Short mmCIF file of C-alpha atoms in Angstrom, two decimals:
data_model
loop_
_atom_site.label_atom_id
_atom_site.label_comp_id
_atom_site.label_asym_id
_atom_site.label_seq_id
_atom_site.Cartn_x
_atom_site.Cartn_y
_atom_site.Cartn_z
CA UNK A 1 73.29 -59.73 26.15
CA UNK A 2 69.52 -59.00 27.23
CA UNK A 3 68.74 -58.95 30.67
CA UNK A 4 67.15 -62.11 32.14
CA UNK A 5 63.16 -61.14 32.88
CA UNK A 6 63.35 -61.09 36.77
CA UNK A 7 66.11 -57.84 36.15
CA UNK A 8 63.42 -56.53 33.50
CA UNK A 9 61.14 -57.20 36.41
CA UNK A 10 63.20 -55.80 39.19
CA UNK A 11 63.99 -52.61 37.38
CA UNK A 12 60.36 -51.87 36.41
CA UNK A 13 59.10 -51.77 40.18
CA UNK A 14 62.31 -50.03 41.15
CA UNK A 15 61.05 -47.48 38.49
CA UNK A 16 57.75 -47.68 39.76
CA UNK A 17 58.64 -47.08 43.22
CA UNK A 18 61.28 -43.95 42.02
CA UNK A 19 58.32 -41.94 41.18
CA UNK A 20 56.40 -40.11 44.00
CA UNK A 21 53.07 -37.29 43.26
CA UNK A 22 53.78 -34.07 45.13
CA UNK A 23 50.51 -34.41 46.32
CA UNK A 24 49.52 -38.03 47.22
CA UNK A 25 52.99 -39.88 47.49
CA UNK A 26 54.33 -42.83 46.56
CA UNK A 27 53.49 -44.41 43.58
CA UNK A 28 51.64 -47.59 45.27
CA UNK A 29 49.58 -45.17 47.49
CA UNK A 30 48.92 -42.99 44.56
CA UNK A 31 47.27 -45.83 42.71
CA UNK A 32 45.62 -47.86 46.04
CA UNK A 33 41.63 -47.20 46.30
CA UNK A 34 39.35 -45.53 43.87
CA UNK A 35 41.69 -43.84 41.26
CA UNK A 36 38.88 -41.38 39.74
CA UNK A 37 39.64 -38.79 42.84
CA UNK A 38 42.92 -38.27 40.33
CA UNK A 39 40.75 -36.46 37.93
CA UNK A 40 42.74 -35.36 34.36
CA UNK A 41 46.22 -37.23 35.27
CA UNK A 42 46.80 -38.27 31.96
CA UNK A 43 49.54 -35.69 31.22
CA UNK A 44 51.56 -36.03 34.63
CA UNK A 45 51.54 -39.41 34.53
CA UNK A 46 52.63 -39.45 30.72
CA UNK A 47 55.50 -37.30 31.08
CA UNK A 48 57.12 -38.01 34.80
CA UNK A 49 56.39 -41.45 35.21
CA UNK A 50 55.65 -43.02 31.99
CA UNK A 51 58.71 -41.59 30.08
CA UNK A 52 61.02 -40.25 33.10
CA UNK A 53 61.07 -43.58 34.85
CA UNK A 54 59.34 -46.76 33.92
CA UNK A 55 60.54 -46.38 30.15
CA UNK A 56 64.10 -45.18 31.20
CA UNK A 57 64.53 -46.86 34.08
CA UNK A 58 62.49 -49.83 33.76
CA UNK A 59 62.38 -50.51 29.55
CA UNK A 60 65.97 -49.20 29.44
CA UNK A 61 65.37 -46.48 26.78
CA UNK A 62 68.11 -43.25 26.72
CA UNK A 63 65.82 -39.93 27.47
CA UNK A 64 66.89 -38.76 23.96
CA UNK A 65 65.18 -41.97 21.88
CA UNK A 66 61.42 -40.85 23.69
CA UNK A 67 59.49 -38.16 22.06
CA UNK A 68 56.77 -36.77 24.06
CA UNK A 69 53.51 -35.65 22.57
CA UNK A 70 54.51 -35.68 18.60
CA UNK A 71 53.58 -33.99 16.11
CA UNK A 72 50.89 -36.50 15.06
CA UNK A 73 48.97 -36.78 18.37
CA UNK A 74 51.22 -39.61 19.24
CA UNK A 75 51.91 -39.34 23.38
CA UNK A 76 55.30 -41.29 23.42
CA UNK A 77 57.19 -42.22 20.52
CA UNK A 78 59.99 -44.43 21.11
CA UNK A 79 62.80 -44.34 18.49
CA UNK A 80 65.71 -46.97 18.16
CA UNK A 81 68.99 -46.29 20.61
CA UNK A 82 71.47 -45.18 17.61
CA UNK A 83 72.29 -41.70 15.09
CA UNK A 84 69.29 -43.01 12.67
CA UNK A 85 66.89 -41.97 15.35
CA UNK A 86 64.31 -44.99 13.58
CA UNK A 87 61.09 -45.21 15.61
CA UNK A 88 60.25 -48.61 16.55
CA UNK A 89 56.97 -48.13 18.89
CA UNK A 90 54.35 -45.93 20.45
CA UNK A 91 52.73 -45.74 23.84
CA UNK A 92 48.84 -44.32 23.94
CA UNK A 93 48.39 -43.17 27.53
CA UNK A 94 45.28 -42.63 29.57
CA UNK A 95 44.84 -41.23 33.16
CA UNK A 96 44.93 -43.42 35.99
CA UNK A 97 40.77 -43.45 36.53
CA UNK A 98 39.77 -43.39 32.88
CA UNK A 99 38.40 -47.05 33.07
CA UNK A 100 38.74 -50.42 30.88
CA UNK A 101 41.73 -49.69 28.85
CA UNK A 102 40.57 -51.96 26.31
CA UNK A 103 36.46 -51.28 25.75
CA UNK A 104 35.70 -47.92 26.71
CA UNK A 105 34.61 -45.89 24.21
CA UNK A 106 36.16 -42.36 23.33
CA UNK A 107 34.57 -38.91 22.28
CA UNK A 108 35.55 -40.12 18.76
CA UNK A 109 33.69 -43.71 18.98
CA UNK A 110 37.01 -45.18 19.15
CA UNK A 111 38.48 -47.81 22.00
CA UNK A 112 41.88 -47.25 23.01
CA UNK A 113 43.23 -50.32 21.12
CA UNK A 114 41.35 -49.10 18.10
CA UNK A 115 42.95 -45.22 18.62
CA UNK A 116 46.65 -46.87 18.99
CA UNK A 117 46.39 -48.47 15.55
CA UNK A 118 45.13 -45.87 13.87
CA UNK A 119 48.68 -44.11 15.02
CA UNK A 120 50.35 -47.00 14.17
CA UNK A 121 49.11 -46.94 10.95
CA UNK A 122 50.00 -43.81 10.23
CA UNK A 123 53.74 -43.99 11.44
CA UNK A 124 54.31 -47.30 9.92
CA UNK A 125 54.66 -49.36 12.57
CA UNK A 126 53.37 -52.06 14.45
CA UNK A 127 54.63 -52.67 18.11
CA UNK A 128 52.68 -50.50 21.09
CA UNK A 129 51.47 -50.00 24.24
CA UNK A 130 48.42 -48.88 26.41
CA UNK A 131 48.49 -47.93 29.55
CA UNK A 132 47.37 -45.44 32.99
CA UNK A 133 50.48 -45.63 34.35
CA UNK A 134 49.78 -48.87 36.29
CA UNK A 135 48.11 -51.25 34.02
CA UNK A 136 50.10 -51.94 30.55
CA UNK A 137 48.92 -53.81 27.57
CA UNK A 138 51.12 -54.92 24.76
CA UNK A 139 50.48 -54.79 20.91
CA UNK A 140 51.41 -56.82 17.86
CA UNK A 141 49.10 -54.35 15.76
CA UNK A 142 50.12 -56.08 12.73
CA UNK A 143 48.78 -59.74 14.05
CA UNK A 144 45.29 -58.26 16.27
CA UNK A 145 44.18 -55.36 18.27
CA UNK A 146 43.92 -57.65 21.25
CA UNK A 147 47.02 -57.54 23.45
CA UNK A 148 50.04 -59.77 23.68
CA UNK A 149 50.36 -59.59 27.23
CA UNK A 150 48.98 -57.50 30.07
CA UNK A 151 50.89 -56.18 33.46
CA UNK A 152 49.81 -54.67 36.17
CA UNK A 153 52.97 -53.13 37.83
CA UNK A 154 50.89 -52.86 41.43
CA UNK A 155 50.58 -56.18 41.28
CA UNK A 156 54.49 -57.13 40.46
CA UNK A 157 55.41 -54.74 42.94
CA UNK A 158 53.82 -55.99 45.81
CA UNK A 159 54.72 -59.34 44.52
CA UNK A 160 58.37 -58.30 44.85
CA UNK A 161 58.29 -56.16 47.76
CA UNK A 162 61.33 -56.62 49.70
CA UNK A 163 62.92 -58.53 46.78
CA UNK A 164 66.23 -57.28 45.63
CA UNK A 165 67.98 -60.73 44.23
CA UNK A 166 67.58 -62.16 40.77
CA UNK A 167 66.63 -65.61 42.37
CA UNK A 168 64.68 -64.07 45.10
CA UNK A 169 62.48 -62.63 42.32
CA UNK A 170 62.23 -65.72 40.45
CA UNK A 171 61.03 -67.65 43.13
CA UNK A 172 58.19 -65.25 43.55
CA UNK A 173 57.30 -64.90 39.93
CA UNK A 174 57.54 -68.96 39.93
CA UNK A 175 54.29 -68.44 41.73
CA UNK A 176 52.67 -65.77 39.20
CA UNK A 177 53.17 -67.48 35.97
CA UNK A 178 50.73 -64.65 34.80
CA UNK A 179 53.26 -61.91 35.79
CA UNK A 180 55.87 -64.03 34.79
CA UNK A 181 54.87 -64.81 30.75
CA UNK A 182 53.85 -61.23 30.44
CA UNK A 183 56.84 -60.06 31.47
CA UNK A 184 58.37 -62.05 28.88
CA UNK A 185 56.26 -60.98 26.51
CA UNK A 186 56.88 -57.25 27.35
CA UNK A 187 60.49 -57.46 27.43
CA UNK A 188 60.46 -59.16 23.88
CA UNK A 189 58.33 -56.35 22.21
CA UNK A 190 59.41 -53.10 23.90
CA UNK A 191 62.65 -53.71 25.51
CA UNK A 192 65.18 -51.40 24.80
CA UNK A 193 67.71 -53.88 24.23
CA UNK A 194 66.46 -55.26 21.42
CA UNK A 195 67.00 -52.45 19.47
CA UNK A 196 70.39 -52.23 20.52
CA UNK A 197 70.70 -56.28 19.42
CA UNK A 198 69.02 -55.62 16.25
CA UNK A 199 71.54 -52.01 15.19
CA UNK A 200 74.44 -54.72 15.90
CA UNK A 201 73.05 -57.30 13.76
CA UNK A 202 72.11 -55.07 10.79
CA UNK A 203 75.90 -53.20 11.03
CA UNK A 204 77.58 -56.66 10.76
CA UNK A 205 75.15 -57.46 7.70
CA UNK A 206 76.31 -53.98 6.30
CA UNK A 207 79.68 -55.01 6.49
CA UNK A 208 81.18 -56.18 3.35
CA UNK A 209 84.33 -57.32 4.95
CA UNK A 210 82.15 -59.46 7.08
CA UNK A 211 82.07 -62.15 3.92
CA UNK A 212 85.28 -62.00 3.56
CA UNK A 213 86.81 -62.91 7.20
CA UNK A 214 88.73 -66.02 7.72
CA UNK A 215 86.84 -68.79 8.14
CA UNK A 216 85.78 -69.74 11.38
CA UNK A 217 88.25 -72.83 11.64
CA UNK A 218 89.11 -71.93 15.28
CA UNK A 219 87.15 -73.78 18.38
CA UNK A 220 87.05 -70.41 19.72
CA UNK A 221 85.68 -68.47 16.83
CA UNK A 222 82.70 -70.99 16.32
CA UNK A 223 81.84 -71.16 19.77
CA UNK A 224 81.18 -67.32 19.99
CA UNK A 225 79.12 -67.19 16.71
CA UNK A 226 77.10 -69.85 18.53
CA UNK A 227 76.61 -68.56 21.33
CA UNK A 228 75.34 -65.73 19.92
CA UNK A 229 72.96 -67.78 17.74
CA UNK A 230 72.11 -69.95 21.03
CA UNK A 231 71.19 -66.59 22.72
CA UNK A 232 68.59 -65.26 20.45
CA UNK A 233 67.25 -68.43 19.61
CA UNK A 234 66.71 -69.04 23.25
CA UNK A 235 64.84 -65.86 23.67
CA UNK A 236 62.55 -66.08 20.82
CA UNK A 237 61.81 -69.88 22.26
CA UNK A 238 61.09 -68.27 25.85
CA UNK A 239 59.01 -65.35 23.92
CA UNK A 240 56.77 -67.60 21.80
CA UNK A 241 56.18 -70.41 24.66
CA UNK A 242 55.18 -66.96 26.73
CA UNK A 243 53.00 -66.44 24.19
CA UNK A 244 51.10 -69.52 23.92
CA UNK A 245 50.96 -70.10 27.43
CA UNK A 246 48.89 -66.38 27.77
CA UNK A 247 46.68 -67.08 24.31
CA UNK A 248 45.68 -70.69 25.94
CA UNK A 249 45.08 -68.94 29.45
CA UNK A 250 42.79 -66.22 27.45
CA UNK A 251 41.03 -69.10 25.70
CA UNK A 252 39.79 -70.94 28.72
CA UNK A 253 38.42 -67.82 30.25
CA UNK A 254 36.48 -67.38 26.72
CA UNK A 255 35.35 -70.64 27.02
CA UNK A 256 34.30 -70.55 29.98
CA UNK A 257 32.07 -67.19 29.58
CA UNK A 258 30.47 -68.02 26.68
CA UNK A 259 28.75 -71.09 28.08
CA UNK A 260 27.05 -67.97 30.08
CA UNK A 261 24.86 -64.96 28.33
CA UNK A 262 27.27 -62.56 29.48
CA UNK A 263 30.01 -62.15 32.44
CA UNK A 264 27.51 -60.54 34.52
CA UNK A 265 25.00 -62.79 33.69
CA UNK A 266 25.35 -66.35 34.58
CA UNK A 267 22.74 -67.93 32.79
CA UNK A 268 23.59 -71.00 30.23
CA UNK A 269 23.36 -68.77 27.13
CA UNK A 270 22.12 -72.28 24.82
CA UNK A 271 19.27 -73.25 26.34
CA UNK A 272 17.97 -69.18 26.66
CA UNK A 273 19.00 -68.74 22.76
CA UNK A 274 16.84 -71.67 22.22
CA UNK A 275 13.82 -70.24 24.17
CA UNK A 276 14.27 -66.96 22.54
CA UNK A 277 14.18 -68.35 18.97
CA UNK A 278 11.32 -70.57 19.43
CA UNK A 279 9.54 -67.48 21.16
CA UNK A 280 10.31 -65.03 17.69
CA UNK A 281 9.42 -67.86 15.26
CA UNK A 282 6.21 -69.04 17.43
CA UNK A 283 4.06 -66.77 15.28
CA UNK A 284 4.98 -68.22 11.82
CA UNK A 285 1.70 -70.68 11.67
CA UNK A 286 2.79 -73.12 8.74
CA UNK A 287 5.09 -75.72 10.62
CA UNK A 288 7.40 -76.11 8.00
CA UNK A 289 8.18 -72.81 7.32
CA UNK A 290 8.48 -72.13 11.15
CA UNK A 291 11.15 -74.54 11.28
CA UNK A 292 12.97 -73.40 8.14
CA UNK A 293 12.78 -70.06 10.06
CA UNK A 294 14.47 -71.60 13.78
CA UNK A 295 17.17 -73.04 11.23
CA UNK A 296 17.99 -70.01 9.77
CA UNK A 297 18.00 -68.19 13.02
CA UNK A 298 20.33 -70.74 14.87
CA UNK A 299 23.07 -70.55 11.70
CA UNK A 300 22.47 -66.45 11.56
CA UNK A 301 23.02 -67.00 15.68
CA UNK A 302 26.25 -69.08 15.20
CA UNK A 303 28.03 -66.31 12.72
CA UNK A 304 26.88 -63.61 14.58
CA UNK A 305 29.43 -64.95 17.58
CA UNK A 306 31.67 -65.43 14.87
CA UNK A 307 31.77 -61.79 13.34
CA UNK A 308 29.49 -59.53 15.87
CA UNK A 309 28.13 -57.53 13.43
CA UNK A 310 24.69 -56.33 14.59
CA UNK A 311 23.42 -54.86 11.67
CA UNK A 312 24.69 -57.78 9.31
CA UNK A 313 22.39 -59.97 12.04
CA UNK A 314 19.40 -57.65 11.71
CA UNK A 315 19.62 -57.68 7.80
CA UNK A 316 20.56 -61.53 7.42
CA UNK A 317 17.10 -62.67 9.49
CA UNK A 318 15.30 -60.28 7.21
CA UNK A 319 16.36 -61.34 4.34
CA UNK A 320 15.83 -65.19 5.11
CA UNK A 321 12.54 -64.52 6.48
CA UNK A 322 11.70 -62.56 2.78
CA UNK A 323 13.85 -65.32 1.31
CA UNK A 324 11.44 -68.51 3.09
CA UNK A 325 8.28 -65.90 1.94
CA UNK A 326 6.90 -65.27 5.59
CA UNK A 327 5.20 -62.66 6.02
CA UNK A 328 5.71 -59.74 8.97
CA UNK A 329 8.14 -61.72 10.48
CA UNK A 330 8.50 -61.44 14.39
CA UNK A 331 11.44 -59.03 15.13
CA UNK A 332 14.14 -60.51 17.49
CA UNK A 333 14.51 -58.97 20.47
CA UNK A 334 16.53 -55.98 21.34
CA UNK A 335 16.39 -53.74 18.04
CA UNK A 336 13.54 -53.31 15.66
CA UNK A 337 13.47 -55.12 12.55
CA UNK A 338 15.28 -53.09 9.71
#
């Protein structure tokens, strides 16, 4: 039987807090402040705490099911507990300072989602995880590149500080439905005991004999076959209500900054679009053409937000500017006119 999420989340911090730096500490002082004075952690914080405690300790994986640093440029390759030794998932780490996890661009004009995939492509698989050691992020590459769930583990640890008891942490987490649903989430995708239900399921299925066993006329016999069925049913329910409760939380905030130009920028982004339309399309002199032109510019406007391709945007108001026969059309702002 899985572990209920407040052990999953009771066994990551204790994981968390197993791991000390010879040189600044524990692992909640390590990560307090400003963690660029860490410089290239990346590799210490792959090998000792990544795979030596919070993937042991805290995921439940057997140190002989992670492979560190494979031969593909893959940092941590999780296989399957079992003699098949079938990977299942991969873990692209960063160092501790290195920044948004999810939009920073790399050397190799990659983001760290975008790196992860390409890995995951190559192995065959779909299931992952970013992280610096601290913050995770959790991958369904086969459904998006944006996350399933994200954790910070310095915030579930000081959540739970003190907290030993299975009840005692879920009446914290009750609090943090946040930490809560993404723990969920994270224990659905990468726990190790998944793997371990799944090799049970599929040896059963291999079973010939298993089609041929009395039939379940006993009380006893059907009530274990349900309660088996009860059990995972019950934790994909949990998973996908996890789910929706996160993609409706991520929604909102979307919602809510795109009324504004950007999230630095608090401006109502309609009414400047507007302006900024009438302003490139003010020097087209034959009225009906000019508003042919703030037409075409609002529907370019509307897929651009769809599809964010900048140089589809450029080349679309060119084209309908050719296309309604104006002539030297007034470049939008921001890039000049291809």
């Amino acid at each position: 039987m899985s572990p209920s999420f407040t052990t999953f989340a009771l066994r990551l911090v204790a994981a968390l807090r197993a791991w000390q730096d010879p040189l600044h500490g524990p692992a909640l002082a390590y990560f307090a402040g400003d963690l660029r004075r860490h410089g290239g952690d990346e590799l210490r914080l792959r090998a000792a705490l990544v795979r030596d405690h919070l993937l042991q300790q805290g995921f439940g994986y057997p140190a002989e099911t992670l492979e560190l640093e494979a031969a593909d440029r893959v940092d941590l390759l999780l296989y399957a507990p079992g003699p098949e030794r079938r990977p299942v998932a991969l873990i692209e780490t960063k160092r501790s300072g290195f920044g948004d996890l999810l939009t920073t661009r790399q050397a190799s004009g990659e983001t760290p989602p975008e790196q992860l995939a390409r890995y995951a492509r190559l192995r065959g698989l779909y299931l992952g995880a970013l992280t610096n050691g601290v913050q995770w992020y959790f991958f369904d590459l086969a459904t998006s590149l944006q996350p399933c769930a994200a954790l910070n583990l310095l915030d579930l640890a000081l959540l739970l500080e003190g907290i030993t008891s299975e009840e005692g942490a879920a009446a914290a987490l009750a609090g943090r439905p946040d930490l809560a649903n993404a723990l969920v989430v994270a224990q659905a995708l990468l726990g190790a005991e998944k793997w371990q239900a799944v090799a049970h399921y599929q040896q059963e299925l291999r079973d010939a004999a298993q089609f041929h066993a009395q039939p379940l006329v006993h009380e006893a016999q059907r009530t274990g076959l349900l309660n088996q069925i009860r059990e995972r049913l019950a934790l994909l329910r949990d998973t996908i209500l996890a789910l929706f409760v996160l993609l409706e939380r991520d929604l909102a905030t979307f919602e809510a900054l795109a009324a504004h130009v950007s999230a630095s920028d608090p401006r109502p982004y309609a009414p400047l679009l507007a302006a900024q339309i009438d302003l490139v399309t003010q020097a087209v002199p034959d009225v009906a053409q000019r508003t042919a032109l703030r037409t075409a510019l609002h529907e370019i406007c509307l897929e651009f937000a769809q599809q964010g391709d900048t140089d589809w945007f450029y080349s679309a108001y060119a084209l309908r500017a050719i296309v309604l026969q104006i002539k030297n059309p007034t470049k939008p702002p921001g890039r000049r006119r291809p």
